[in-house]
Short mmCIF file of C-alpha atoms in Angstrom, two decimals:
data_model
loop_
_atom_site.label_atom_id
_atom_site.label_comp_id
_atom_site.label_asym_id
_atom_site.label_seq_id
_atom_site.Cartn_x
_atom_site.Cartn_y
_atom_site.Cartn_z
CA SER U 1 49.58 -90.07 -182.09
CA VAL U 2 51.26 -93.06 -183.74
CA LEU U 3 52.40 -94.54 -180.39
CA PRO U 4 48.90 -94.67 -178.79
CA ALA U 5 47.53 -96.28 -181.98
CA CYS U 6 50.26 -98.96 -181.88
CA LEU U 7 49.64 -99.53 -178.18
CA LEU U 8 45.91 -99.92 -178.77
CA LEU U 9 46.55 -102.37 -181.61
CA ALA U 10 48.92 -104.42 -179.43
CA LEU U 11 46.35 -104.60 -176.62
CA MET U 12 43.64 -105.69 -179.05
CA LEU U 13 45.88 -108.49 -180.36
CA LEU U 14 46.92 -109.66 -176.87
CA ALA U 15 43.44 -109.66 -175.29
CA PRO U 16 42.28 -112.97 -176.87
CA ALA U 17 45.55 -114.68 -175.92
CA LEU U 18 45.30 -113.54 -172.30
CA SER U 19 41.69 -114.69 -171.94
CA ALA U 20 42.54 -118.09 -173.51
CA GLU U 21 45.29 -118.62 -170.90
CA GLN U 22 42.86 -117.91 -168.05
CA GLU U 23 40.37 -120.47 -169.41
CA ARG U 24 43.12 -123.10 -169.68
CA GLY U 25 44.12 -122.50 -166.08
CA LEU U 26 47.33 -120.93 -164.83
CA ILE U 27 46.38 -120.88 -161.16
CA ILE U 28 42.97 -122.56 -160.97
CA ASN U 29 41.06 -125.00 -163.16
CA LEU U 30 44.22 -127.08 -163.63
CA GLU U 31 44.18 -130.33 -165.59
CA ASP U 32 45.39 -133.71 -164.26
CA GLY U 33 49.19 -133.83 -164.25
CA GLU U 34 49.72 -130.09 -163.74
CA LEU U 35 51.63 -128.85 -160.67
CA CYS U 36 49.46 -127.61 -157.79
CA LEU U 37 49.66 -126.35 -154.21
CA GLN U 38 46.04 -126.92 -153.13
CA SER U 39 43.26 -129.23 -154.29
CA MET U 40 40.97 -126.29 -154.99
CA GLN U 41 43.26 -125.39 -157.91
CA CYS U 42 42.50 -128.69 -159.70
CA LYS U 43 39.49 -129.42 -161.89
CA SER U 44 39.36 -132.86 -160.28
CA GLY U 45 39.53 -131.48 -156.73
CA CYS U 46 42.63 -133.51 -155.83
CA CYS U 47 46.18 -132.18 -155.52
CA HIS U 48 48.21 -135.39 -155.04
CA ARG U 49 51.79 -136.17 -154.08
CA ASP U 50 53.48 -139.58 -153.96
CA ASN U 51 55.63 -138.81 -150.90
CA GLY U 52 56.81 -135.91 -148.74
CA LEU U 53 59.60 -135.00 -151.17
CA SER U 54 57.67 -135.18 -154.45
CA LEU U 55 55.96 -132.30 -156.21
CA ALA U 56 52.18 -132.27 -155.99
CA ARG U 57 50.17 -132.61 -159.19
CA CYS U 58 46.47 -132.63 -159.99
CA ALA U 59 45.08 -136.17 -160.17
CA PRO U 60 41.67 -137.80 -160.67
CA LYS U 61 39.60 -138.65 -157.61
CA ALA U 62 39.60 -142.27 -156.43
CA ALA U 63 37.05 -144.66 -157.94
CA GLU U 64 35.16 -147.44 -156.15
CA SER U 65 37.49 -149.96 -154.40
CA GLN U 66 40.52 -147.71 -154.88
CA GLU U 67 42.61 -146.47 -151.96
CA CYS U 68 41.56 -143.03 -150.67
CA SER U 69 42.00 -140.37 -148.02
CA PRO U 70 39.13 -138.66 -146.25
CA LYS U 71 38.78 -135.00 -147.24
CA SER U 72 41.18 -132.88 -145.22
CA LEU U 73 42.04 -129.28 -144.53
CA TYR U 74 45.60 -129.69 -145.82
CA GLY U 75 44.56 -129.52 -149.47
CA VAL U 76 47.25 -131.96 -150.64
CA TYR U 77 46.72 -135.72 -150.53
CA TYR U 78 48.84 -138.87 -150.63
CA LYS U 79 45.66 -140.70 -151.73
CA CYS U 80 42.90 -138.74 -153.47
CA PRO U 81 39.42 -138.47 -151.96
CA CYS U 82 36.63 -140.51 -153.53
CA GLU U 83 34.57 -139.59 -156.56
CA THR U 84 31.17 -138.00 -155.92
CA GLY U 85 28.69 -140.45 -154.42
CA LEU U 86 31.36 -142.68 -152.83
CA THR U 87 32.63 -142.59 -149.26
CA CYS U 88 36.14 -143.25 -148.00
CA ASP U 89 35.89 -146.09 -145.51
CA ALA U 90 38.94 -145.19 -143.39
CA ASP U 91 39.96 -145.03 -139.76
CA LYS U 92 39.40 -141.32 -139.11
CA THR U 93 41.50 -140.83 -135.99
CA ILE U 94 43.28 -137.67 -134.87
CA VAL U 95 46.67 -139.43 -135.06
CA GLY U 96 45.93 -140.68 -138.58
CA SER U 97 44.90 -137.24 -139.80
CA ILE U 98 47.98 -135.57 -138.28
CA THR U 99 50.41 -138.15 -139.71
CA ASN U 100 48.42 -138.39 -142.97
CA THR U 101 48.09 -142.17 -142.69
CA ASP U 102 44.31 -142.43 -142.41
CA PHE U 103 43.85 -144.20 -145.75
CA GLY U 104 40.91 -146.39 -146.67
CA PHE U 105 38.99 -147.62 -149.70
CA CYS U 106 36.20 -145.94 -151.66
CA LYS U 107 32.85 -147.64 -151.38
CA ASP U 108 29.30 -146.97 -152.45
CA PRO U 109 27.29 -146.25 -149.30
CA ASN U 110 24.22 -147.77 -150.97
CA ASP U 111 25.84 -151.22 -151.44
CA SER U 112 24.47 -153.10 -148.44
CA TYR U 113 26.23 -156.39 -149.23
CA ARG U 114 29.70 -154.75 -149.02
CA ARG U 115 29.24 -153.19 -145.57
#
């Protein structure tokens, strides 16, 4: 009867620690700078890598006038997609999407003088 009581006590002490780790994000809800495999894992929505040999890490989305990639199915970007409300003004060709070179710049679609 001592063993089940010790086991119950250990579980009660570990439960808050386990739930805290899930909130912080081990697989999803990752902070900028943490390693990722897909953009859906990141709080920001962008899993970014510098080149084909680098590890991907969560990064903030691109702001206005910053270089961007259109949203893709790959889930990992060389340039992050734009922040909400902005569009990525890029050449969206099949060749560009396959070779991952269809970069552009974020712009506000409501700015008529910048079109």
